[in-house]
Amino acid sequence: MSVEFTAVTFRYPGSADPALSNVSIALGERGSITVLTGALGAGCSTLLLVAAGLAPHVTGGDLQGAVRTLGENGTTKDGRASLAGRVGTLLATPWTQLSGMSFTVWEEIAFGPANLGWTRDRIDGAVDRALATFDIARLAERDPQTLSGGELQLVMFAAVAAMEPVLLLLDEPVQELDPRRSDQVYAEVLPTLAEQAGIVIATTNVDRAVDVADRVLVLDNGRILADGDPAPILGGSTMVAGGRSTTAARIARDAGFSEPYPLTVDALIQRVVS
Amino acid sequence: MTAFRLSGVSFSYGKGPVLKNVSLEAAAGEMVALLGPNGAGKTTLTRLLVALLHPDAGTVSIGSETTDGKSPEDLADRVGYVFQHPDQQLFARTVLEEVAFGPRQRGVGATEAHDLAMDALVHLGMHTARESHPYDIPLAQRKLVTIAAAVAQRPRVLVLDEPAQGLDRETTDRVSALIREMAGEGVAVLAVSHDLAFVAETFDRVLVLTNGEVVADDCARNLIMNPVRATDLGLRQPDAARISSALDLPGAPFRMHDVSQALAGRLHPGGLQ
């Protein structure tokens, strides 16, 4: 597995309550898409930051237990250096990930590959592939500072993917996108990226994520509440009652269906018609 | 009574027009959602309303006054603004201070400002974090702090850029309830959102902006329950509405609760046991 947590507890600086409590988990296998969900403050973003080696290194705070990411220890300088380019992290705040050193979107996407010491030809190829995968070639010559919120999120996602990481940690990767773009990410981009990488998506909205999820991990108050196949977990009344499931499941429960509730509109309609 | 109005507004950041001859107005107490594809000019439009930007042509008015020559500070007692990204506007040392800042700037006394701030925080379930530093709480909760701050100013016009972004369902419902309450008190609300499900649950009127032009201005039902038109406008019919359309539920409901009720009626004609 790409990420292995053993009894991990993490506290942000100045915070008495742990953001993660005694979490032991293995995830991120290449070719898989894991969806991490929970209420606000459940610890999903924190889990990604710890897996990426960004917490506590960048955030500060106190980490107990053991974390191995792609076999490396992200709490050490050597471990983090070895993870550069192999782990791609898209934060929920894509604007904080801009290099600030690029005049065009093309250069912004090239920034990561260039810093990995790739040859010019390899960088060109990687940037062009990323522009094509995300269907943003028309933005290539734009100044990143002038992009809209949604355009910027796509560009930063492309910039992360251009480094060809084998593990992608994505925090709310479609939250700034319009419906057409977020459909495109779920239907085309994520399956393409999953051919080469393990993908972990943290999101509070699982309506579309269930279409691609091989596995769902539900966090509550820094602990793992459920882990496994999405259909039985998110179709159970606990998750639906807690607002952690899909719109279709909530409607099915409120309409008096029996468990497990259907997770998608199509599954719900199927149940009614048959 | 008109709460805000754009008349023939055009705007450009330099290269090509972002807004082209946009006219729209909203009455006091009206709730308007602004949708459209990425890069359509939605955020730009909201910034014109709060005088962070000024139009190249046309006029923007709040109440009976134009924003011409005015700064956001001049309008702060009338227009509350919530940025798309909370980090663009947070600066105080505690959540409570942040939310009380607006009223204090308007000259409201410390006690009353505290009460206004607490009231807004309680509505959003954020009062327990009142002593936290705004940057010590998760991003989505920081967004709630900025919404509380705008509400605590008791504005006549409330402009929200993606208020439901990154929120879980329970919190989204709180934001919806607060918006409806504000509108009930006569505040005109304009919210940018990509989330048509959130829009469907909350807003009566929907505007669609594409390439800097208003291409639709209609009641939510007409857009949401017409899948062909919705798709043409680049909108995705919310899941509740898709269920309603596919099963041809009586009364063509499109809000989650109404769809559940109609579906229950279909499944259990004698009523739920």
mmCIF file of C-alpha atoms in Angstrom, chain A residues 13 38-41 92-96 138 141 143 148-152 154 172 175-183 204-205 207-208 242-248 250-252 254-257 263 265-266 268-269 272-273, chain B residues 15 36-40 42-43 84-88 136 138-142 144 162 165-171 173 194-195 197 234-236 238-240 242-243 246-247 256-257 259-261 263-268 272:
data_model
loop_
_atom_site.group_PDB
_atom_site.id
_atom_site.type_symbol
_atom_site.label_atom_id
_atom_site.label_comp_id
_atom_site.label_asym_id
_atom_site.label_seq_id
_atom_site.Cartn_x
_atom_site.Cartn_y
_atom_site.Cartn_z
ATOM 1 C CA PRO A 13 -0.247 23.522 17.454
ATOM 2 C CA GLY A 38 -16.855 12.980 7.070
ATOM 3 C CA ALA A 39 -18.466 16.056 8.568
ATOM 4 C CA LEU A 40 -16.549 19.344 8.737
ATOM 5 C CA GLY A 41 -13.599 18.967 11.061
ATOM 6 C CA ALA A 92 -8.451 22.660 -0.905
ATOM 7 C CA THR A 93 -6.833 26.086 -1.231
ATOM 8 C CA PRO A 94 -5.313 25.836 -4.724
ATOM 9 C CA TRP A 95 -4.432 29.546 -4.743
ATOM 10 C CA THR A 96 -1.895 28.883 -1.993
ATOM 11 C CA ARG A 138 -6.800 27.334 -24.134
ATOM 12 C CA GLU A 141 -0.813 31.486 -22.254
ATOM 13 C CA ASP A 143 -1.340 34.777 -16.514
ATOM 14 C CA SER A 148 -11.053 32.495 -12.084
ATOM 15 C CA GLY A 149 -11.352 30.233 -9.033
ATOM 16 C CA GLY A 150 -12.406 27.216 -11.081
ATOM 17 C CA GLU A 151 -9.797 27.731 -13.777
ATOM 18 C CA LEU A 152 -7.107 28.023 -11.119
ATOM 19 C CA LEU A 154 -7.933 22.932 -12.777
ATOM 20 C CA GLU A 172 -12.034 18.720 -2.527
ATOM 21 C CA GLN A 175 -15.226 22.282 -5.311
ATOM 22 C CA GLU A 176 -14.515 25.326 -7.493
ATOM 23 C CA LEU A 177 -15.539 23.702 -10.775
ATOM 24 C CA ASP A 178 -18.723 24.178 -12.746
ATOM 25 C CA PRO A 179 -20.889 21.075 -13.322
ATOM 26 C CA ARG A 180 -19.492 20.329 -16.781
ATOM 27 C CA ARG A 181 -15.938 20.519 -15.497
ATOM 28 C CA SER A 182 -16.582 18.474 -12.378
ATOM 29 C CA ASP A 183 -18.340 15.796 -14.476
ATOM 30 C CA THR A 204 -17.782 16.317 2.078
ATOM 31 C CA ASN A 205 -19.947 15.805 -1.023
ATOM 32 C CA ASP A 207 -22.820 12.464 -4.707
ATOM 33 C CA ARG A 208 -20.443 12.127 -7.648
ATOM 34 C CA GLY A 242 -25.377 11.809 9.744
ATOM 35 C CA GLY A 243 -25.588 13.600 6.382
ATOM 36 C CA ARG A 244 -22.512 11.709 5.196
ATOM 37 C CA SER A 245 -24.139 9.876 2.308
ATOM 38 C CA THR A 246 -25.542 10.916 -1.057
ATOM 39 C CA THR A 247 -28.602 12.966 -1.952
ATOM 40 C CA ALA A 248 -30.225 9.883 -3.514
ATOM 41 C CA ARG A 250 -31.187 10.625 1.803
ATOM 42 C CA ILE A 251 -34.256 10.881 -0.401
ATOM 43 C CA ALA A 252 -34.639 7.079 -0.363
ATOM 44 C CA ASP A 254 -36.950 9.847 3.804
ATOM 45 C CA ALA A 255 -39.287 8.146 1.308
ATOM 46 C CA GLY A 256 -39.332 4.963 3.404
ATOM 47 C CA PHE A 257 -37.099 2.645 1.362
ATOM 48 C CA LEU A 263 -26.548 5.686 -3.530
ATOM 49 C CA VAL A 265 -30.152 8.442 -8.856
ATOM 50 C CA ASP A 266 -30.016 5.548 -11.329
ATOM 51 C CA LEU A 268 -32.898 4.645 -6.840
ATOM 52 C CA ILE A 269 -34.970 4.762 -10.020
ATOM 53 C CA VAL A 272 -38.722 2.047 -7.818
ATOM 54 C CA VAL A 273 -39.293 0.666 -11.286
ATOM 55 C CA LYS B 15 -7.714 42.053 -22.188
ATOM 56 C CA GLY B 36 -22.497 30.041 -14.918
ATOM 57 C CA PRO B 37 -19.378 28.251 -16.147
ATOM 58 C CA ASN B 38 -15.882 28.838 -14.752
ATOM 59 C CA GLY B 39 -14.573 32.167 -15.971
ATOM 60 C CA ALA B 40 -18.008 33.566 -16.923
ATOM 61 C CA LYS B 42 -19.594 35.844 -11.779
ATOM 62 C CA THR B 43 -17.043 36.923 -9.196
ATOM 63 C CA GLN B 84 -14.940 33.119 -2.488
ATOM 64 C CA HIS B 85 -11.821 32.380 -0.469
ATOM 65 C CA PRO B 86 -12.039 33.237 3.221
ATOM 66 C CA ASP B 87 -8.320 33.928 3.476
ATOM 67 C CA GLN B 88 -8.910 37.009 1.344
ATOM 68 C CA ASP B 136 -6.595 27.649 13.500
ATOM 69 C CA PRO B 138 -10.523 24.368 9.088
ATOM 70 C CA LEU B 139 -10.970 26.183 5.797
ATOM 71 C CA ALA B 140 -14.700 25.502 5.427
ATOM 72 C CA GLN B 141 -15.311 26.835 8.935
ATOM 73 C CA ARG B 142 -13.272 29.933 8.112
ATOM 74 C CA LEU B 144 -18.581 30.300 7.856
ATOM 75 C CA GLU B 162 -19.802 30.367 -3.250
ATOM 76 C CA GLN B 165 -18.374 25.520 -1.067
ATOM 77 C CA GLY B 166 -16.703 22.720 0.872
ATOM 78 C CA LEU B 167 -19.487 22.568 3.462
ATOM 79 C CA ASP B 168 -21.078 19.343 4.627
ATOM 80 C CA ARG B 169 -24.826 18.842 4.392
ATOM 81 C CA GLU B 170 -25.711 19.922 7.900
ATOM 82 C CA THR B 171 -23.733 23.143 7.586
ATOM 83 C CA ASP B 173 -28.608 23.590 5.607
ATOM 84 C CA HIS B 194 -21.953 26.073 -8.864
ATOM 85 C CA ASP B 195 -24.022 23.861 -6.657
ATOM 86 C CA ALA B 197 -28.664 21.420 -5.501
ATOM 87 C CA GLY B 234 -24.320 24.281 -18.677
ATOM 88 C CA LEU B 235 -26.224 23.406 -15.505
ATOM 89 C CA ARG B 236 -26.606 19.928 -14.083
ATOM 90 C CA PRO B 238 -29.809 18.348 -9.128
ATOM 91 C CA ASP B 239 -30.250 14.708 -8.108
ATOM 92 C CA ALA B 240 -33.591 15.376 -6.396
ATOM 93 C CA ARG B 242 -33.585 14.106 -11.732
ATOM 94 C CA ILE B 243 -35.460 11.600 -9.577
ATOM 95 C CA ALA B 246 -37.444 10.346 -14.241
ATOM 96 C CA LEU B 247 -40.320 9.022 -12.137
ATOM 97 C CA MET B 256 -35.238 17.197 -1.576
ATOM 98 C CA HIS B 257 -37.953 17.148 1.054
ATOM 99 C CA VAL B 259 -39.300 14.758 -3.688
ATOM 100 C CA SER B 260 -39.050 12.411 -0.678
ATOM 101 C CA GLN B 261 -42.695 13.083 0.199
ATOM 102 C CA LEU B 263 -41.830 9.351 -3.618
ATOM 103 C CA ALA B 264 -43.191 8.051 -0.308
ATOM 104 C CA GLY B 265 -46.693 8.627 -1.651
ATOM 105 C CA ARG B 266 -45.821 6.591 -4.736
ATOM 106 C CA LEU B 267 -44.320 3.717 -2.731
ATOM 107 C CA HIS B 268 -46.844 3.614 0.086
ATOM 108 C CA LEU B 272 -46.046 5.406 5.842
#
